[in-house]
Amino acid sequence: MRYDVVIVGGSFAGLAVATQLRGRVLLLDRKPIGEGQTSACAAPVMTLERMGAQEAILEVHDDLVIHTHRGVAIWHTGVPFATFDYRTFCEVVLQGLDIDVKIAPAYGMDGGAVVTGAGVFAAPLIVDATGWRATLASSLRQGYVQRRLMGFGLETELPVTFPKGLHFYFDREIIPHGYAWAFPAGSHTRFGIGSYLAETKLQGPLERFLARFGLQPGPCHGGFLASGLRDPVLGHVFVVGDAAGQCLPLTGEGIRMAIRAGRFLGGQLQMVLDGRLSLEDAQERYRSFVHAQRLYYAALAGFQVGLLHVAPWSLGLASQFMTWRIPLRTFFRCYMRIFSHPNVSRGERTGQGRLARTDVV
């Protein structure tokens, strides 16, 4: 069967693209949809609502809690966040889609078709949502993935409760070039370590972090944080989510970016299928949409570099300064605009109205 669109990658970005499409759509993934979690799975509640996945929510948090040598700073952002169950999210979204799904590894592109372990699948529109490895894009352009632009995270989920809020720990005794986190998720808490320098040997730092609470790590998951924007269009392949480096520097947030970019891209592709937009115009629109975020990414990357070099006491002062309403709301107003577009409401950008926010690994 020839498809209108082939989407490779069945996580946040791939599912978001699929929600905007009608017609003959094939979703390919190397694992059953909902398996292979690599993220801390916290996101704006409104983002989850837009995907129709409210029932995946485990716990809602109104504050960010920043831990430094200077003490604890509580950021009342006005942007509520939610921890959620990854499998439930994927299953609920998938249930609402009228598409074909095949479980098979993708190996790359051969002309205008995707080569997989289940055969070769062709379509006039192809989406690479394969995560940081960017399987299709990497087969089209050597050096497309550059690990020097990425971070790395490792997380374990333990059956303990924790005070409400998304907790971030900036302590160089735990990890000198990153941060730790504790995200309460109902009856469990997700503890993790993130390295800005893509250090992959994080078991030791994770154990040191958990020792503060008298805990030991359980089964771990994680992966690279692809936060260097890459070319989002290669030929007739559209690249989205971590595959396109759309994870944010500094915070490591990727779910909101993947879903927003995916929904925008899906809308453009549907207009091509409807004959309302040419392929060339869709390519230009999507490329322009992604390139418009570069200033935000550069600013966050600058903050990230600064964070690696500032003295611990100055970081503590900065976290306390951000508890003031004006600087905090100003920062988050800009932060929540990243990858926003006309189909994203003002409420989702600013946190007004109903709920909203983050992921890390």
GROMACS .gro file of C-alpha atoms in nm:
model
  361
    1MET     CA    1   0.000   0.000   0.000
    2ARG     CA    2   0.125   0.346  -0.085
    3TYR     CA    3   0.075   0.603   0.188
    4ASP     CA    4   0.019   0.978   0.183
    5VAL     CA    5   0.246   1.030   0.485
    6VAL     CA    6   0.495   0.802   0.657
    7ILE     CA    7   0.593   0.906   1.010
    8VAL     CA    8   0.892   0.731   1.162
    9GLY     CA    9   0.892   0.759   1.541
   10GLY     CA   10   0.587   0.706   1.761
   11SER     CA   11   0.665   0.925   2.060
   12PHE     CA   12   0.564   1.286   2.132
   13ALA     CA   13   0.663   1.447   1.801
   14GLY     CA   14   0.541   1.168   1.576
   15LEU     CA   15   0.208   1.139   1.754
   16ALA     CA   16   0.162   1.517   1.745
   17VAL     CA   17   0.210   1.521   1.367
   18ALA     CA   18  -0.036   1.236   1.326
   19THR     CA   19  -0.311   1.415   1.523
   20GLN     CA   20  -0.332   1.676   1.247
   21LEU     CA   21  -0.354   1.436   0.953
   22ARG     CA   22  -0.629   1.266   0.760
   23GLY     CA   23  -0.581   1.012   0.483
   24ARG     CA   24  -0.346   0.717   0.446
   25VAL     CA   25  -0.094   0.762   0.725
   26LEU     CA   26   0.161   0.508   0.844
   27LEU     CA   27   0.329   0.539   1.184
   28LEU     CA   28   0.646   0.332   1.225
   29ASP     CA   29   0.840   0.269   1.545
   30ARG     CA   30   1.098   0.013   1.652
   31LYS     CA   31   0.907  -0.053   1.977
   32PRO     CA   32   0.536  -0.084   2.055
   33ILE     CA   33   0.389   0.263   2.100
   34GLY     CA   34   0.418   0.361   2.467
   35GLU     CA   35   0.730   0.157   2.541
   36GLY     CA   36   1.085   0.285   2.568
   37GLN     CA   37   1.032   0.592   2.788
   38THR     CA   38   1.339   0.819   2.795
   39SER     CA   39   1.183   1.137   2.936
   40ALA     CA   40   1.102   1.255   3.289
   41CYS     CA   41   0.750   1.307   3.150
   42ALA     CA   42   0.645   1.641   3.290
   43ALA     CA   43   0.472   1.890   3.060
   44PRO     CA   44   0.226   2.179   3.050
   45VAL     CA   45  -0.115   2.047   3.142
   46MET     CA   46  -0.266   2.247   2.859
   47THR     CA   47  -0.028   2.070   2.622
   48LEU     CA   48  -0.158   1.737   2.748
   49GLU     CA   49  -0.513   1.865   2.713
   50ARG     CA   50  -0.450   1.966   2.352
   51MET     CA   51  -0.336   1.611   2.284
   52GLY     CA   52  -0.647   1.474   2.454
   53ALA     CA   53  -0.436   1.292   2.714
   54GLN     CA   54  -0.559   1.438   3.042
   55GLU     CA   55  -0.611   1.092   3.190
   56ALA     CA   56  -0.235   1.035   3.178
   57ILE     CA   57  -0.179   1.305   3.443
   58LEU     CA   58  -0.043   1.176   3.774
   59GLU     CA   59   0.015   1.499   3.967
   60VAL     CA   60  -0.013   1.874   3.901
   61HIS     CA   61   0.246   2.120   4.033
   62ASP     CA   62   0.210   2.498   4.060
   63ASP     CA   63   0.570   2.581   4.153
   64LEU     CA   64   0.930   2.522   4.056
   65VAL     CA   65   1.148   2.466   4.361
   66ILE     CA   66   1.513   2.564   4.308
   67HIS     CA   67   1.771   2.423   4.550
   68THR     CA   68   2.119   2.586   4.567
   69HIS     CA   69   2.393   2.631   4.828
   70ARG     CA   70   2.214   2.949   4.933
   71GLY     CA   71   1.894   2.765   5.017
   72VAL     CA   72   1.560   2.706   4.851
   73ALA     CA   73   1.382   2.945   4.614
   74ILE     CA   74   1.019   2.882   4.518
   75TRP     CA   75   0.916   3.014   4.179
   76HIS     CA   76   0.542   3.081   4.154
   77THR     CA   77   0.543   3.095   3.775
   78GLY     CA   78   0.169   3.104   3.714
   79VAL     CA   79   0.235   2.812   3.477
   80PRO     CA   80   0.125   2.484   3.640
   81PHE     CA   81   0.304   2.169   3.528
   82ALA     CA   82   0.204   1.801   3.542
   83THR     CA   83   0.390   1.475   3.572
   84PHE     CA   84   0.219   1.204   3.368
   85ASP     CA   85   0.235   0.840   3.267
   86TYR     CA   86   0.410   0.793   2.934
   87ARG     CA   87   0.242   0.470   2.832
   88THR     CA   88  -0.106   0.605   2.906
   89PHE     CA   89  -0.029   0.924   2.713
   90CYS     CA   90   0.078   0.732   2.404
   91GLU     CA   91  -0.208   0.483   2.420
   92VAL     CA   92  -0.475   0.750   2.464
   93VAL     CA   93  -0.346   0.962   2.176
   94LEU     CA   94  -0.307   0.660   1.951
   95GLN     CA   95  -0.664   0.547   2.019
   96GLY     CA   96  -0.790   0.872   1.870
   97LEU     CA   97  -0.603   0.827   1.542
   98ASP     CA   98  -0.720   0.653   1.225
   99ILE     CA   99  -0.378   0.543   1.099
  100ASP     CA  100  -0.177   0.229   1.030
  101VAL     CA  101   0.093   0.134   1.281
  102LYS     CA  102   0.385  -0.100   1.216
  103ILE     CA  103   0.650  -0.202   1.468
  104ALA     CA  104   0.982  -0.230   1.288
  105PRO     CA  105   1.324  -0.064   1.303
  106ALA     CA  106   1.396   0.203   1.043
  107TYR     CA  107   1.737   0.197   0.878
  108GLY     CA  108   1.729   0.508   0.661
  109MET     CA  109   1.617   0.643   0.327
  110ASP     CA  110   1.649   0.484  -0.016
  111GLY     CA  111   1.544   0.740  -0.273
  112GLY     CA  112   1.193   0.847  -0.174
  113ALA     CA  113   1.123   0.551   0.053
  114VAL     CA  114   1.190   0.448   0.411
  115VAL     CA  115   1.384   0.125   0.453
  116THR     CA  116   1.271  -0.075   0.758
  117GLY     CA  117   1.290  -0.423   0.904
  118ALA     CA  118   0.936  -0.481   0.774
  119GLY     CA  119   1.001  -0.367   0.420
  120VAL     CA  120   1.025  -0.045   0.221
  121PHE     CA  121   0.753   0.218   0.256
  122ALA     CA  122   0.711   0.508   0.016
  123ALA     CA  123   0.512   0.830   0.049
  124PRO     CA  124   0.526   1.180  -0.098
  125LEU     CA  125   0.557   1.316   0.257
  126ILE     CA  126   0.791   1.160   0.513
  127VAL     CA  127   0.850   1.268   0.874
  128ASP     CA  128   1.159   1.184   1.077
  129ALA     CA  129   1.060   1.182   1.445
  130THR     CA  130   1.315   0.918   1.548
  131GLY     CA  131   1.465   1.107   1.843
  132TRP     CA  132   1.817   1.240   1.880
  133ARG     CA  133   1.966   0.983   1.641
  134ALA     CA  134   1.760   1.130   1.352
  135THR     CA  135   1.777   0.799   1.164
  136LEU     CA  136   1.635   0.920   0.833
  137ALA     CA  137   1.805   1.260   0.828
  138SER     CA  138   2.140   1.103   0.921
  139SER     CA  139   2.114   0.870   0.624
  140LEU     CA  140   2.062   1.171   0.398
  141ARG     CA  141   2.332   1.399   0.539
  142GLN     CA  142   2.658   1.287   0.695
  143GLY     CA  143   2.728   1.468   1.022
  144TYR     CA  144   2.366   1.573   1.069
  145VAL     CA  145   2.384   1.472   1.438
  146GLN     CA  146   2.652   1.647   1.643
  147ARG     CA  147   2.680   1.516   1.997
  148ARG     CA  148   2.880   1.818   2.112
  149LEU     CA  149   2.554   2.015   2.103
  150MET     CA  150   2.368   1.769   2.326
  151GLY     CA  151   2.326   1.695   2.694
  152PHE     CA  152   2.247   1.369   2.865
  153GLY     CA  153   2.010   1.265   3.141
  154LEU     CA  154   1.959   0.959   3.361
  155GLU     CA  155   1.653   0.898   3.577
  156THR     CA  156   1.506   0.644   3.816
  157GLU     CA  157   1.150   0.628   3.952
  158LEU     CA  158   1.104   0.518   4.312
  159PRO     CA  159   0.791   0.437   4.518
  160VAL     CA  160   0.831   0.730   4.760
  161THR     CA  161   0.637   1.052   4.806
  162PHE     CA  162   0.798   1.395   4.787
  163PRO     CA  163   0.687   1.755   4.860
  164LYS     CA  164   0.484   1.908   4.576
  165GLY     CA  165   0.654   2.109   4.306
  166LEU     CA  166   0.912   2.030   4.040
  167HIS     CA  167   1.241   2.032   4.233
  168PHE     CA  168   1.571   2.127   4.067
  169TYR     CA  169   1.907   2.095   4.246
  170PHE     CA  170   2.206   2.298   4.129
  171ASP     CA  171   2.491   2.157   4.339
  172ARG     CA  172   2.838   2.093   4.203
  173GLU     CA  173   2.900   1.833   4.472
  174ILE     CA  174   2.634   1.623   4.299
  175ILE     CA  175   2.734   1.707   3.942
  176PRO     CA  176   2.967   1.997   3.848
  177HIS     CA  177   2.828   2.055   3.500
  178GLY     CA  178   2.455   1.998   3.529
  179TYR     CA  179   2.170   1.961   3.773
  180ALA     CA  180   1.956   1.706   3.953
  181TRP     CA  181   1.579   1.688   3.983
  182ALA     CA  182   1.300   1.530   4.182
  183PHE     CA  183   0.956   1.525   4.019
  184PRO     CA  184   0.671   1.388   4.234
  185ALA     CA  185   0.436   1.171   4.027
  186GLY     CA  186   0.157   1.048   4.250
  187SER     CA  187   0.272   0.753   4.461
  188HIS     CA  188   0.620   0.767   4.304
  189THR     CA  189   0.892   1.026   4.256
  190ARG     CA  190   1.124   1.061   3.957
  191PHE     CA  191   1.485   1.139   4.055
  192GLY     CA  192   1.734   1.228   3.786
  193ILE     CA  193   2.068   1.379   3.689
  194GLY     CA  194   2.128   1.592   3.379
  195SER     CA  195   2.467   1.675   3.229
  196TYR     CA  196   2.506   1.979   3.002
  197LEU     CA  197   2.827   1.826   2.863
  198ALA     CA  198   2.667   1.497   2.754
  199GLU     CA  199   2.846   1.302   3.026
  200THR     CA  200   2.690   0.956   3.007
  201LYS     CA  201   2.842   0.806   3.322
  202LEU     CA  202   2.585   0.944   3.562
  203GLN     CA  203   2.520   0.643   3.783
  204GLY     CA  204   2.763   0.773   4.046
  205PRO     CA  205   2.612   1.124   4.063
  206LEU     CA  206   2.262   0.972   4.075
  207GLU     CA  207   2.362   0.752   4.368
  208ARG     CA  208   2.516   1.052   4.552
  209PHE     CA  209   2.200   1.252   4.496
  210LEU     CA  210   1.969   0.977   4.620
  211ALA     CA  211   2.190   0.914   4.923
  212ARG     CA  212   2.078   1.253   5.055
  213PHE     CA  213   1.732   1.107   5.095
  214GLY     CA  214   1.848   0.767   5.217
  215LEU     CA  215   1.757   0.605   4.884
  216GLN     CA  216   1.916   0.381   4.624
  217PRO     CA  217   1.839   0.395   4.249
  218GLY     CA  218   1.610   0.139   4.091
  219PRO     CA  219   1.583   0.066   3.717
  220CYS     CA  220   1.702   0.367   3.517
  221HIS     CA  221   1.615   0.520   3.184
  222GLY     CA  222   1.739   0.825   2.997
  223GLY     CA  223   1.914   0.944   2.687
  224PHE     CA  224   2.065   1.236   2.502
  225LEU     CA  225   1.908   1.583   2.504
  226ALA     CA  226   1.926   1.713   2.147
  227SER     CA  227   1.925   2.089   2.200
  228GLY     CA  228   2.108   2.225   1.896
  229LEU     CA  229   1.856   2.320   1.625
  230ARG     CA  230   1.921   2.124   1.305
  231ASP     CA  231   1.795   2.173   0.951
  232PRO     CA  232   1.427   2.071   0.977
  233VAL     CA  233   1.385   1.987   0.608
  234LEU     CA  234   1.604   1.759   0.398
  235GLY     CA  235   1.459   1.697   0.054
  236HIS     CA  236   1.102   1.582   0.110
  237VAL     CA  237   1.181   1.457   0.463
  238PHE     CA  238   1.056   1.678   0.746
  239VAL     CA  239   1.245   1.644   1.075
  240VAL     CA  240   1.075   1.719   1.407
  241GLY     CA  241   1.128   1.694   1.783
  242ASP     CA  242   1.460   1.570   1.919
  243ALA     CA  243   1.551   1.449   1.570
  244ALA     CA  244   1.562   1.817   1.469
  245GLY     CA  245   1.742   1.925   1.789
  246GLN     CA  246   1.432   2.099   1.922
  247CYS     CA  247   1.492   2.016   2.291
  248LEU     CA  248   1.567   2.339   2.479
  249PRO     CA  249   1.913   2.429   2.615
  250LEU     CA  250   1.939   2.510   2.988
  251THR     CA  251   1.611   2.346   3.097
  252GLY     CA  252   1.623   2.032   2.882
  253GLU     CA  253   1.251   2.068   2.803
  254GLY     CA  254   1.155   1.878   2.494
  255ILE     CA  255   0.797   1.753   2.517
  256ARG     CA  256   0.628   2.090   2.469
  257MET     CA  257   0.863   2.168   2.179
  258ALA     CA  258   0.804   1.832   2.011
  259ILE     CA  259   0.427   1.860   2.039
  260ARG     CA  260   0.405   2.221   1.926
  261ALA     CA  261   0.638   2.169   1.632
  262GLY     CA  262   0.467   1.841   1.548
  263ARG     CA  263   0.120   1.991   1.547
  264PHE     CA  264   0.236   2.281   1.331
  265LEU     CA  265   0.410   2.048   1.087
  266GLY     CA  266   0.109   1.817   1.072
  267GLY     CA  267  -0.113   2.110   0.982
  268GLN     CA  268   0.116   2.210   0.696
  269LEU     CA  269   0.130   1.856   0.563
  270GLN     CA  270  -0.248   1.825   0.570
  271MET     CA  271  -0.277   2.143   0.363
  272VAL     CA  272  -0.044   1.983   0.108
  273LEU     CA  273  -0.264   1.673   0.098
  274ASP     CA  274  -0.573   1.892   0.059
  275GLY     CA  275  -0.414   2.075  -0.234
  276ARG     CA  276  -0.421   2.406  -0.047
  277LEU     CA  277  -0.043   2.432  -0.020
  278SER     CA  278   0.245   2.323  -0.240
  279LEU     CA  279   0.517   2.098  -0.105
  280GLU     CA  280   0.769   2.377  -0.157
  281ASP     CA  281   0.557   2.623   0.041
  282ALA     CA  282   0.512   2.371   0.322
  283GLN     CA  283   0.887   2.319   0.336
  284GLU     CA  284   0.948   2.693   0.351
  285ARG     CA  285   0.680   2.752   0.615
  286TYR     CA  286   0.810   2.481   0.842
  287ARG     CA  287   1.171   2.584   0.798
  288SER     CA  288   1.081   2.947   0.875
  289PHE     CA  289   0.878   2.842   1.178
  290VAL     CA  290   1.175   2.653   1.321
  291HIS     CA  291   1.433   2.918   1.231
  292ALA     CA  292   1.222   3.182   1.406
  293GLN     CA  293   1.309   3.009   1.737
  294ARG     CA  294   1.684   3.052   1.700
  295LEU     CA  295   1.705   3.367   1.912
  296TYR     CA  296   1.532   3.191   2.202
  297TYR     CA  297   1.765   2.894   2.172
  298ALA     CA  298   2.072   3.118   2.157
  299ALA     CA  299   1.960   3.304   2.470
  300LEU     CA  300   1.900   2.983   2.664
  301ALA     CA  301   2.232   2.841   2.544
  302GLY     CA  302   2.400   3.159   2.671
  303PHE     CA  303   2.238   3.113   3.012
  304GLN     CA  304   2.353   2.751   3.010
  305VAL     CA  305   2.715   2.848   2.941
  306GLY     CA  306   2.696   3.110   3.215
  307LEU     CA  307   2.556   2.856   3.459
  308LEU     CA  308   2.864   2.638   3.408
  309HIS     CA  309   3.098   2.920   3.507
  310VAL     CA  310   2.928   3.131   3.774
  311ALA     CA  311   3.018   3.095   4.141
  312PRO     CA  312   2.767   2.894   4.347
  313TRP     CA  313   2.683   3.195   4.565
  314SER     CA  314   2.585   3.403   4.259
  315LEU     CA  315   2.359   3.124   4.135
  316GLY     CA  316   2.186   3.128   4.471
  317LEU     CA  317   2.135   3.503   4.449
  318ALA     CA  318   1.996   3.470   4.097
  319SER     CA  319   1.748   3.202   4.203
  320GLN     CA  320   1.626   3.425   4.487
  321PHE     CA  321   1.598   3.725   4.252
  322MET     CA  322   1.372   3.519   4.027
  323THR     CA  323   1.124   3.474   4.310
  324TRP     CA  324   1.021   3.835   4.249
  325ARG     CA  325   0.706   3.855   4.042
  326ILE     CA  326   0.820   4.089   3.762
  327PRO     CA  327   1.146   3.916   3.656
  328LEU     CA  328   0.992   3.569   3.694
  329ARG     CA  329   0.679   3.643   3.494
  330THR     CA  330   0.882   3.831   3.230
  331PHE     CA  331   1.115   3.534   3.184
  332PHE     CA  332   0.835   3.278   3.169
  333ARG     CA  333   0.627   3.491   2.933
  334CYS     CA  334   0.915   3.477   2.686
  335TYR     CA  335   0.995   3.114   2.767
  336MET     CA  336   0.641   2.996   2.698
  337ARG     CA  337   0.640   3.172   2.359
  338ILE     CA  338   0.902   2.933   2.223
  339PHE     CA  339   0.757   2.736   1.933
  340SER     CA  340   0.421   2.903   1.979
  341HIS     CA  341   0.222   2.976   1.664
  342PRO     CA  342  -0.130   3.092   1.570
  343ASN     CA  343  -0.277   2.753   1.665
  344VAL     CA  344  -0.146   2.787   2.021
  345SER     CA  345  -0.366   2.995   2.249
  346ARG     CA  346  -0.242   3.287   2.457
  347GLY     CA  347  -0.341   3.088   2.765
  348GLU     CA  348  -0.091   2.815   2.680
  349ARG     CA  349   0.186   3.068   2.615
  350THR     CA  350   0.140   3.256   2.941
  351GLY     CA  351  -0.007   2.997   3.172
  352GLN     CA  352  -0.329   3.199   3.214
  353GLY     CA  353  -0.662   3.024   3.207
  354ARG     CA  354  -0.620   2.655   3.267
  355LEU     CA  355  -0.312   2.448   3.334
  356ALA     CA  356   0.035   2.430   3.171
  357ARG     CA  357   0.459   2.308   3.142
  358THR     CA  358   0.825   2.082   3.137
  359ASP     CA  359   1.034   1.765   3.077
  360VAL     CA  360   1.394   1.704   3.142
  361VAL     CA  361   1.563   1.386   3.031
   0.00000   0.00000   0.00000
